[in-house]
mmCIF file of C-alpha atoms in Angstrom:
data_model
loop_
_atom_site.group_PDB
_atom_site.id
_atom_site.type_symbol
_atom_site.label_atom_id
_atom_site.label_comp_id
_atom_site.label_asym_id
_atom_site.label_seq_id
_atom_site.Cartn_x
_atom_site.Cartn_y
_atom_site.Cartn_z
ATOM 1 C CA MET H 1 58.248 -139.235 87.931
ATOM 2 C CA SER H 2 58.386 -135.200 87.951
ATOM 3 C CA ALA H 3 56.100 -133.247 86.249
ATOM 4 C CA GLN H 4 58.726 -131.875 84.480
ATOM 5 C CA ARG H 5 59.996 -135.493 83.447
ATOM 6 C CA ARG H 6 56.508 -136.406 82.327
ATOM 7 C CA ARG H 7 56.275 -133.337 79.957
ATOM 8 C CA PHE H 8 59.779 -133.984 78.492
ATOM 9 C CA GLU H 9 58.982 -137.783 78.056
ATOM 10 C CA TRP H 10 55.667 -136.695 76.353
ATOM 11 C CA LEU H 11 57.323 -134.449 73.927
ATOM 12 C CA ARG H 12 59.960 -137.066 73.088
ATOM 13 C CA SER H 13 57.084 -139.848 72.575
ATOM 14 C CA ARG H 14 55.158 -137.932 70.201
ATOM 15 C CA GLY H 15 57.905 -136.659 68.090
ATOM 16 C CA TYR H 16 57.935 -133.014 69.129
ATOM 17 C CA LEU H 17 61.284 -133.084 70.570
ATOM 18 C CA GLU H 18 64.017 -134.998 68.728
ATOM 19 C CA LEU H 19 66.903 -135.899 71.124
ATOM 20 C CA GLY H 20 69.315 -138.766 71.810
ATOM 21 C CA GLU H 21 69.204 -141.354 74.652
ATOM 22 C CA GLY H 22 72.396 -139.135 76.239
ATOM 23 C CA ALA H 23 73.517 -140.213 79.775
ATOM 24 C CA VAL H 24 73.349 -136.346 80.723
ATOM 25 C CA LEU H 25 69.499 -136.996 80.951
ATOM 26 C CA ALA H 26 69.616 -139.389 83.909
ATOM 27 C CA ARG H 27 72.479 -137.352 85.593
ATOM 28 C CA VAL H 28 71.811 -135.238 88.672
ATOM 29 C CA PRO H 29 74.052 -132.163 88.753
ATOM 30 C CA GLU H 30 76.456 -132.344 91.392
ATOM 31 C CA PRO H 31 75.579 -130.299 94.354
ATOM 32 C CA LEU H 32 76.234 -126.422 94.440
ATOM 33 C CA PRO H 33 78.797 -125.222 97.076
ATOM 34 C CA PRO H 34 76.646 -124.305 100.674
ATOM 35 C CA ASN H 35 78.172 -120.835 100.449
ATOM 36 C CA LEU H 36 77.354 -120.315 96.829
ATOM 37 C CA LEU H 37 77.609 -116.343 96.480
ATOM 38 C CA PHE H 38 74.853 -114.566 94.762
ATOM 39 C CA ASP H 39 77.244 -112.760 92.861
ATOM 40 C CA ARG H 40 78.247 -115.659 90.622
ATOM 41 C CA VAL H 41 74.465 -115.988 89.539
ATOM 42 C CA ALA H 42 74.105 -112.463 89.050
ATOM 43 C CA GLY H 43 77.301 -112.283 86.965
ATOM 44 C CA MET H 44 75.978 -115.018 84.780
ATOM 45 C CA LEU H 45 73.046 -113.162 84.093
ATOM 46 C CA LEU H 46 74.599 -109.595 84.015
ATOM 47 C CA GLY H 47 77.393 -111.157 81.520
ATOM 48 C CA VAL H 48 74.306 -111.976 78.892
ATOM 49 C CA ALA H 49 73.144 -108.349 79.364
ATOM 50 C CA ILE H 50 76.901 -106.672 79.115
ATOM 51 C CA GLY H 51 77.810 -108.747 76.309
ATOM 52 C CA ASP H 52 74.691 -108.082 74.301
ATOM 53 C CA ALA H 53 74.940 -104.311 74.921
ATOM 54 C CA LEU H 54 78.341 -104.225 73.899
ATOM 55 C CA GLY H 55 78.079 -106.105 70.842
ATOM 56 C CA ASN H 56 74.838 -104.937 69.526
ATOM 57 C CA PRO H 57 75.894 -101.728 67.904
ATOM 58 C CA SER H 58 78.284 -103.381 65.350
ATOM 59 C CA GLU H 59 76.376 -106.969 65.169
ATOM 60 C CA SER H 60 76.924 -108.875 61.963
ATOM 61 C CA MET H 61 79.733 -106.849 60.928
ATOM 62 C CA LEU H 62 82.609 -108.512 59.590
ATOM 63 C CA PRO H 63 85.429 -107.880 62.209
ATOM 64 C CA ALA H 64 87.716 -106.203 59.684
ATOM 65 C CA GLU H 65 84.786 -103.672 58.664
ATOM 66 C CA ARG H 66 83.996 -103.266 62.328
ATOM 67 C CA ARG H 67 87.479 -102.231 63.234
ATOM 68 C CA ARG H 68 87.744 -100.008 60.437
ATOM 69 C CA ARG H 69 84.582 -98.264 61.262
ATOM 70 C CA PHE H 70 84.965 -98.373 65.301
ATOM 71 C CA GLY H 71 88.556 -99.221 66.101
ATOM 72 C CA GLU H 72 88.803 -101.792 69.114
ATOM 73 C CA ILE H 73 85.485 -101.607 70.868
ATOM 74 C CA ARG H 74 86.010 -101.872 75.005
ATOM 75 C CA ASP H 75 82.804 -100.009 76.079
ATOM 76 C CA TYR H 76 79.334 -98.886 75.183
ATOM 77 C CA ALA H 77 80.407 -95.572 73.942
ATOM 78 C CA ILE H 78 81.221 -95.916 70.172
ATOM 79 C CA PRO H 79 81.304 -93.557 67.420
ATOM 80 C CA GLN H 80 78.379 -91.247 66.705
ATOM 81 C CA ASP H 81 77.737 -92.716 63.080
ATOM 82 C CA SER H 82 75.960 -95.879 64.834
ATOM 83 C CA ILE H 83 72.455 -96.136 64.732
ATOM 84 C CA VAL H 84 72.123 -97.994 68.082
ATOM 85 C CA PRO H 85 71.690 -95.997 71.069
ATOM 86 C CA ARG H 86 74.359 -96.653 74.015
ATOM 87 C CA GLY H 87 73.702 -99.797 75.628
ATOM 88 C CA ARG H 88 70.482 -100.765 74.229
ATOM 89 C CA PRO H 89 69.579 -104.577 74.534
ATOM 90 C CA SER H 90 68.610 -106.476 71.675
ATOM 91 C CA ASP H 91 66.755 -109.987 71.333
ATOM 92 C CA ASP H 92 69.898 -111.842 73.285
ATOM 93 C CA ALA H 93 69.125 -110.060 76.800
ATOM 94 C CA GLN H 94 65.518 -109.307 75.977
ATOM 95 C CA LEU H 95 64.482 -112.790 75.554
ATOM 96 C CA THR H 96 66.870 -113.779 78.636
ATOM 97 C CA PHE H 97 65.384 -111.478 81.025
ATOM 98 C CA ARG H 98 61.788 -112.210 80.113
ATOM 99 C CA THR H 99 62.646 -115.827 80.913
ATOM 100 C CA VAL H 100 63.638 -114.404 84.111
ATOM 101 C CA GLU H 101 60.750 -112.511 84.660
ATOM 102 C CA GLY H 102 58.634 -115.671 83.712
ATOM 103 C CA PHE H 103 60.312 -117.741 86.433
ATOM 104 C CA VAL H 104 60.398 -115.289 89.300
ATOM 105 C CA GLU H 105 56.720 -114.347 88.663
ATOM 106 C CA ASP H 106 55.677 -117.902 87.398
ATOM 107 C CA GLY H 107 57.689 -120.077 89.822
ATOM 108 C CA GLN H 108 57.978 -122.514 87.026
ATOM 109 C CA LEU H 109 58.536 -123.025 83.647
ATOM 110 C CA ASP H 110 55.441 -122.289 82.044
ATOM 111 C CA PRO H 111 55.689 -122.459 78.437
ATOM 112 C CA ASP H 112 52.596 -120.690 77.451
ATOM 113 C CA SER H 113 53.486 -117.617 79.889
ATOM 114 C CA LEU H 114 57.004 -117.371 78.461
ATOM 115 C CA LEU H 115 55.714 -117.522 74.630
ATOM 116 C CA ARG H 116 53.264 -114.752 75.710
ATOM 117 C CA ARG H 117 55.919 -112.684 77.141
ATOM 118 C CA PHE H 118 58.332 -113.233 74.201
ATOM 119 C CA ALA H 119 55.459 -112.420 71.515
ATOM 120 C CA GLY H 120 53.467 -109.516 73.366
ATOM 121 C CA ARG H 121 56.637 -107.041 73.477
ATOM 122 C CA ARG H 122 58.801 -105.814 70.542
ATOM 123 C CA ILE H 123 62.027 -107.777 70.258
ATOM 124 C CA ARG H 124 65.133 -105.769 68.873
ATOM 125 C CA GLY H 125 67.003 -107.785 66.054
ATOM 126 C CA ILE H 126 64.894 -110.717 66.274
ATOM 127 C CA GLY H 127 66.423 -113.591 64.596
ATOM 128 C CA SER H 128 64.050 -115.376 61.749
ATOM 129 C CA ALA H 129 63.616 -118.836 63.385
ATOM 130 C CA VAL H 130 62.259 -116.883 66.426
ATOM 131 C CA ARG H 131 60.110 -114.579 64.646
ATOM 132 C CA ALA H 132 58.637 -117.529 62.836
ATOM 133 C CA ALA H 133 57.859 -119.412 66.026
ATOM 134 C CA LEU H 134 56.331 -116.537 67.621
ATOM 135 C CA GLN H 135 54.247 -115.817 64.432
ATOM 136 C CA ARG H 136 52.918 -119.324 64.579
ATOM 137 C CA TYR H 137 52.155 -118.883 68.656
ATOM 138 C CA GLN H 138 50.250 -115.674 67.787
ATOM 139 C CA GLN H 139 48.294 -117.938 64.986
ATOM 140 C CA GLY H 140 47.091 -120.222 67.844
ATOM 141 C CA VAL H 141 49.466 -123.112 67.218
ATOM 142 C CA PRO H 142 50.227 -124.958 70.449
ATOM 143 C CA TRP H 143 53.487 -124.178 72.121
ATOM 144 C CA TYR H 144 54.782 -127.642 71.748
ATOM 145 C CA GLU H 145 54.650 -127.252 67.932
ATOM 146 C CA VAL H 146 55.664 -123.732 67.153
ATOM 147 C CA GLY H 147 59.514 -124.309 67.145
ATOM 148 C CA GLU H 148 61.262 -123.975 63.934
ATOM 149 C CA PRO H 149 63.495 -126.529 62.745
ATOM 150 C CA SER H 150 66.418 -124.421 62.837
ATOM 151 C CA ALA H 151 70.042 -124.942 64.031
ATOM 152 C CA GLY H 152 70.656 -121.183 64.960
ATOM 153 C CA ASN H 153 71.912 -119.930 68.044
ATOM 154 C CA GLY H 154 68.576 -118.190 69.221
ATOM 155 C CA ALA H 155 67.637 -120.637 71.646
ATOM 156 C CA LEU H 156 71.357 -120.883 72.881
ATOM 157 C CA MET H 157 71.431 -117.227 73.587
ATOM 158 C CA ARG H 158 68.855 -117.132 76.052
ATOM 159 C CA ILE H 159 69.109 -120.362 77.808
ATOM 160 C CA ALA H 160 71.246 -119.412 80.899
ATOM 161 C CA PRO H 161 68.106 -118.802 83.105
ATOM 162 C CA ALA H 162 67.125 -122.669 83.001
ATOM 163 C CA LEU H 163 69.346 -123.504 85.957
ATOM 164 C CA LEU H 164 67.693 -120.705 88.241
ATOM 165 C CA LEU H 165 64.767 -122.912 89.249
ATOM 166 C CA HIS H 166 67.072 -125.736 90.025
ATOM 167 C CA LEU H 167 69.689 -123.907 92.451
ATOM 168 C CA ARG H 168 68.090 -125.179 95.656
ATOM 169 C CA ARG H 169 67.355 -128.676 94.665
ATOM 170 C CA PRO H 170 69.591 -130.083 91.917
ATOM 171 C CA SER H 171 67.827 -132.839 89.927
ATOM 172 C CA ALA H 172 67.935 -134.435 86.467
ATOM 173 C CA ASP H 173 64.708 -132.230 86.037
ATOM 174 C CA LEU H 174 67.222 -129.696 84.946
ATOM 175 C CA TRP H 175 67.908 -131.144 81.771
ATOM 176 C CA CYS H 176 64.236 -131.596 80.817
ATOM 177 C CA ASP H 177 63.411 -127.716 81.615
ATOM 178 C CA THR H 178 66.363 -126.857 79.487
ATOM 179 C CA ALA H 179 65.265 -128.863 76.887
ATOM 180 C CA VAL H 180 61.521 -127.791 77.010
ATOM 181 C CA LEU H 181 63.027 -124.103 77.049
ATOM 182 C CA ALA H 182 64.992 -124.518 73.931
ATOM 183 C CA HIS H 183 62.148 -126.282 72.112
ATOM 184 C CA LEU H 184 59.980 -123.202 72.410
ATOM 185 C CA THR H 185 61.544 -121.546 69.377
ATOM 186 C CA HIS H 186 63.946 -124.020 67.980
ATOM 187 C CA ARG H 187 63.022 -127.539 67.122
ATOM 188 C CA ASP H 188 66.557 -129.276 65.991
ATOM 189 C CA PRO H 189 68.574 -131.677 68.113
ATOM 190 C CA ALA H 190 71.644 -129.709 67.788
ATOM 191 C CA SER H 191 70.127 -126.679 69.290
ATOM 192 C CA THR H 192 68.665 -128.658 72.152
ATOM 193 C CA ALA H 193 72.002 -130.798 72.865
ATOM 194 C CA SER H 194 74.015 -127.412 72.904
ATOM 195 C CA CYS H 195 71.491 -125.638 75.022
ATOM 196 C CA ILE H 196 71.792 -128.922 77.613
ATOM 197 C CA ALA H 197 75.524 -128.914 77.352
ATOM 198 C CA PHE H 198 76.170 -125.044 77.906
ATOM 199 C CA VAL H 199 73.587 -125.034 80.965
ATOM 200 C CA ASP H 200 75.833 -128.086 81.885
ATOM 201 C CA ILE H 201 78.977 -125.777 81.858
ATOM 202 C CA LEU H 202 77.385 -123.058 83.638
ATOM 203 C CA TRP H 203 76.383 -125.404 86.617
ATOM 204 C CA GLU H 204 80.107 -126.420 86.986
ATOM 205 C CA LEU H 205 81.280 -122.945 86.501
ATOM 206 C CA LEU H 206 79.108 -121.916 89.280
ATOM 207 C CA ARG H 207 80.723 -124.981 91.198
ATOM 208 C CA CYS H 208 84.351 -123.916 90.250
ATOM 209 C CA ALA H 209 86.711 -122.526 92.530
ATOM 210 C CA ARG H 210 89.324 -121.708 90.007
ATOM 211 C CA THR H 211 89.552 -121.377 85.875
ATOM 212 C CA PRO H 212 89.099 -124.817 84.222
ATOM 213 C CA ASP H 213 91.950 -126.082 81.913
ATOM 214 C CA PRO H 214 91.828 -124.775 78.278
ATOM 215 C CA MET H 215 90.750 -128.311 77.023
ATOM 216 C CA TRP H 216 87.902 -128.544 79.629
ATOM 217 C CA TRP H 217 85.780 -126.392 77.806
ATOM 218 C CA VAL H 218 85.396 -128.576 74.530
ATOM 219 C CA GLU H 219 85.702 -131.990 76.507
ATOM 220 C CA ARG H 220 82.852 -130.842 78.659
ATOM 221 C CA PHE H 221 80.546 -129.626 75.722
ATOM 222 C CA VAL H 222 81.417 -132.781 73.444
ATOM 223 C CA SER H 223 80.940 -135.410 76.346
ATOM 224 C CA THR H 224 77.525 -134.123 77.262
ATOM 225 C CA ALA H 225 76.339 -132.861 73.612
ATOM 226 C CA ALA H 226 77.490 -136.175 71.673
ATOM 227 C CA GLY H 227 74.951 -138.444 72.968
ATOM 228 C CA LEU H 228 72.172 -136.247 72.474
ATOM 229 C CA GLU H 229 72.526 -135.212 68.868
ATOM 230 C CA THR H 230 70.604 -137.196 66.200
ATOM 231 C CA ARG H 231 71.399 -135.421 62.859
ATOM 232 C CA SER H 232 74.282 -134.236 60.670
ATOM 233 C CA TYR H 233 75.223 -130.700 59.532
ATOM 234 C CA ARG H 234 77.668 -129.132 57.333
ATOM 235 C CA PRO H 235 79.618 -125.822 57.193
ATOM 236 C CA ARG H 236 77.968 -123.001 55.303
ATOM 237 C CA GLY H 237 81.112 -121.229 54.244
ATOM 238 C CA GLY H 238 84.801 -120.901 54.610
ATOM 239 C CA PRO H 239 87.745 -123.411 54.367
ATOM 240 C CA PHE H 240 85.611 -126.059 55.968
ATOM 241 C CA VAL H 241 83.165 -126.554 53.490
ATOM 242 C CA ASP H 242 83.410 -129.863 51.730
ATOM 243 C CA ARG H 243 85.626 -130.812 54.611
ATOM 244 C CA PHE H 244 83.316 -132.068 57.336
ATOM 245 C CA GLU H 245 79.569 -133.474 57.668
ATOM 246 C CA GLY H 246 78.283 -134.791 60.817
ATOM 247 C CA PRO H 247 77.090 -133.856 64.066
ATOM 248 C CA LEU H 248 77.969 -130.224 65.825
ATOM 249 C CA SER H 249 79.806 -131.964 68.528
ATOM 250 C CA ARG H 250 81.778 -133.729 66.061
ATOM 251 C CA PHE H 251 82.767 -130.434 64.505
ATOM 252 C CA VAL H 252 83.588 -128.967 67.801
ATOM 253 C CA GLU H 253 85.862 -131.921 68.685
ATOM 254 C CA TRP H 254 87.872 -131.649 65.000
ATOM 255 C CA ALA H 255 87.960 -127.931 64.470
ATOM 256 C CA VAL H 256 88.411 -126.148 67.997
ATOM 257 C CA PRO H 257 91.395 -128.083 69.451
ATOM 258 C CA SER H 258 93.172 -128.094 66.138
ATOM 259 C CA ALA H 259 93.076 -124.141 66.122
ATOM 260 C CA TRP H 260 94.123 -124.585 69.911
ATOM 261 C CA ARG H 261 97.484 -126.715 69.002
ATOM 262 C CA GLN H 262 98.073 -124.188 66.288
ATOM 263 C CA ARG H 263 97.761 -121.423 69.069
ATOM 264 C CA LYS H 264 95.749 -119.328 66.425
ATOM 265 C CA PRO H 265 94.606 -115.945 67.576
ATOM 266 C CA VAL H 266 90.831 -115.741 68.261
ATOM 267 C CA LEU H 267 90.257 -113.506 65.121
ATOM 268 C CA GLU H 268 91.939 -116.052 62.746
ATOM 269 C CA ALA H 269 90.244 -119.155 64.026
ATOM 270 C CA CYS H 270 86.772 -117.284 64.275
ATOM 271 C CA ASN H 271 87.233 -116.326 60.921
ATOM 272 C CA GLY H 272 87.805 -119.814 59.753
ATOM 273 C CA TRP H 273 84.573 -121.211 60.818
ATOM 274 C CA TYR H 274 82.881 -117.792 60.276
ATOM 275 C CA SER H 275 81.284 -117.091 63.502
ATOM 276 C CA GLY H 276 77.853 -116.274 62.206
ATOM 277 C CA ALA H 277 74.427 -117.260 63.823
ATOM 278 C CA TYR H 278 74.784 -120.639 62.812
ATOM 279 C CA LEU H 279 75.489 -123.205 65.526
ATOM 280 C CA LEU H 280 78.397 -124.677 63.730
ATOM 281 C CA GLU H 281 80.047 -121.192 64.023
ATOM 282 C CA THR H 282 78.793 -119.682 67.412
ATOM 283 C CA VAL H 283 79.597 -122.796 69.649
ATOM 284 C CA PRO H 284 83.031 -122.839 68.285
ATOM 285 C CA SER H 285 83.779 -119.295 68.666
ATOM 286 C CA VAL H 286 82.574 -119.319 72.489
ATOM 287 C CA LEU H 287 84.295 -122.380 73.377
ATOM 288 C CA TYR H 288 87.743 -120.944 71.748
ATOM 289 C CA ILE H 289 87.222 -117.599 73.345
ATOM 290 C CA LEU H 290 86.981 -119.371 76.808
ATOM 291 C CA MET H 291 90.002 -121.445 76.175
ATOM 292 C CA TRP H 292 92.126 -118.343 75.681
ATOM 293 C CA TYR H 293 90.432 -115.909 78.156
ATOM 294 C CA ALA H 294 88.095 -117.707 80.765
ATOM 295 C CA ASP H 295 90.528 -116.285 83.547
ATOM 296 C CA ASP H 296 89.974 -112.629 82.284
ATOM 297 C CA PRO H 297 86.078 -111.470 82.030
ATOM 298 C CA GLU H 298 86.880 -108.391 80.284
ATOM 299 C CA GLU H 299 89.265 -109.485 77.777
ATOM 300 C CA ALA H 300 86.971 -112.752 77.305
ATOM 301 C CA VAL H 301 83.805 -110.171 76.337
ATOM 302 C CA VAL H 302 86.326 -107.723 74.315
ATOM 303 C CA ARG H 303 87.368 -110.521 71.753
ATOM 304 C CA ALA H 304 84.004 -111.831 71.466
ATOM 305 C CA VAL H 305 82.637 -108.343 70.608
ATOM 306 C CA ASN H 306 85.476 -107.677 68.347
ATOM 307 C CA ASP H 307 86.449 -110.789 66.857
ATOM 308 C CA THR H 308 83.141 -112.543 65.776
ATOM 309 C CA ARG H 309 80.490 -111.803 63.505
ATOM 310 C CA ASP H 310 77.423 -112.399 65.386
ATOM 311 C CA ASN H 311 79.261 -110.652 67.989
ATOM 312 C CA ASP H 312 76.258 -109.780 70.529
ATOM 313 C CA THR H 313 75.384 -113.387 70.762
ATOM 314 C CA VAL H 314 78.698 -114.844 71.268
ATOM 315 C CA ALA H 315 79.727 -111.785 73.919
ATOM 316 C CA ALA H 316 76.561 -112.740 75.635
ATOM 317 C CA ILE H 317 77.353 -116.382 75.770
ATOM 318 C CA VAL H 318 80.873 -115.786 76.731
ATOM 319 C CA GLY H 319 79.640 -112.953 79.237
ATOM 320 C CA ALA H 320 77.284 -115.744 80.976
ATOM 321 C CA ALA H 321 80.066 -118.130 81.291
ATOM 322 C CA VAL H 322 82.859 -115.764 82.862
ATOM 323 C CA GLY H 323 80.262 -113.921 84.953
ATOM 324 C CA ALA H 324 79.164 -117.498 86.290
ATOM 325 C CA LEU H 325 82.788 -118.421 86.716
ATOM 326 C CA HIS H 326 84.182 -115.073 88.590
ATOM 327 C CA GLY H 327 80.933 -113.343 89.529
ATOM 328 C CA ALA H 328 79.514 -109.931 88.609
ATOM 329 C CA ALA H 329 82.150 -107.784 90.575
ATOM 330 C CA ALA H 330 84.889 -109.161 88.044
ATOM 331 C CA PHE H 331 83.433 -107.121 85.266
ATOM 332 C CA PRO H 332 84.758 -103.762 84.793
ATOM 333 C CA GLU H 333 83.046 -101.079 86.726
ATOM 334 C CA ARG H 334 82.617 -98.921 83.963
ATOM 335 C CA TRP H 335 80.149 -101.854 82.300
ATOM 336 C CA ARG H 336 78.219 -102.658 85.390
ATOM 337 C CA GLU H 337 77.544 -98.889 86.261
ATOM 338 C CA GLY H 338 76.996 -97.920 82.648
ATOM 339 C CA LEU H 339 74.794 -100.628 81.832
ATOM 340 C CA PRO H 340 71.274 -98.912 81.357
ATOM 341 C CA GLY H 341 69.546 -102.215 82.107
ATOM 342 C CA GLU H 342 66.704 -102.098 79.961
ATOM 343 C CA VAL H 343 64.786 -104.890 78.786
ATOM 344 C CA ASP H 344 62.157 -103.624 76.640
ATOM 345 C CA GLY H 345 63.119 -99.948 76.274
ATOM 346 C CA GLY H 346 61.924 -97.342 78.401
ATOM 347 C CA ASP H 347 62.082 -99.392 81.579
ATOM 348 C CA PRO H 348 66.065 -98.664 82.870
ATOM 349 C CA GLY H 349 67.090 -100.677 85.665
ATOM 350 C CA ARG H 350 64.778 -103.330 84.987
ATOM 351 C CA VAL H 351 67.793 -105.816 84.483
ATOM 352 C CA HIS H 352 68.935 -104.973 87.838
ATOM 353 C CA GLU H 353 65.823 -105.490 89.499
ATOM 354 C CA LEU H 354 65.233 -108.984 87.826
ATOM 355 C CA VAL H 355 68.616 -110.046 89.080
ATOM 356 C CA GLU H 356 67.932 -108.789 92.454
ATOM 357 C CA ARG H 357 64.513 -110.870 92.419
ATOM 358 C CA VAL H 358 66.628 -113.905 91.490
ATOM 359 C CA ARG H 359 68.250 -114.011 94.914
ATOM 360 C CA ALA H 360 65.204 -115.853 96.155
ATOM 361 C CA PHE H 361 66.371 -118.926 94.238
ATOM 362 C CA VAL H 362 69.935 -118.864 95.566
ATOM 363 C CA PRO H 363 70.598 -121.255 98.487
ATOM 364 C CA ALA H 364 71.482 -119.337 101.642
ATOM 365 C CA GLY H 365 74.847 -120.076 102.845
#
């Protein structure tokens, strides 16, 4: 048994990690193409930074309010009344790239090293669950006990780097590392399940030669997450209140295809399930945008930025997906060239430096 599997099983046996016996946990990921382009991996990571930077200045606004103030946002430059500097990162990109930094410097997933990186530097727009977890860590609580029991999106938004350590030698340890990485801040089965399901999607996108069919996004997510979930959840607002109680994957399976059959525009569908930071809102929004626009990286990110409430996180997750599918070169040049690439502030170009260092993880073609 590998060290990653032993750590994972120890967490489960002691009750720290709540997760079902999903078949994915024993599944070895399909081999990546021998000619996997570095541009696809770079696109996955840059997609997080680009989506976060585009969405951050108008984060948490209702889409109608955002449009009244800014019109349609298609670039980093927005009106002068925004208090957020052009292209500045928030927690989504900061925690993602501190994870990348930890992997390239440590060569492994070291929970204490990552939590020190998370807690040791300022995080802009930090969510309540992440803040609580890092406060506990700074108070001396062991890494495996600090996570907050929250079904928020704060683990999902930073999960893309989980697959980096496994690109050369795929194994079922990928799911163990993904679960541990999610667990650092969020001790919730829907959070862990959604992280594993999204990493599975990213892995498949790196293998794809064409854009998946629209229903693939829902089917792939549900088939992975359903066996891992152990709790029921309820929508917190909108027309779905009092109409659903169950696992996240069942809500996705119920709500998203229904919106698709009616061909609801992204804005209308996302308003229906609210599109905030709760996983019953974030995950349907991400999947629905990808159903519509996965073949158009620019429009996918633009719709995430404009048509959702927690728009920087939704755009970061969508950006990772379309970046993995199409590569960094598929993003508009103005986004790639205009991205300051800061991680902590005052370190322009750090994102690009870390992306370049990831090249060592990519199999040589």
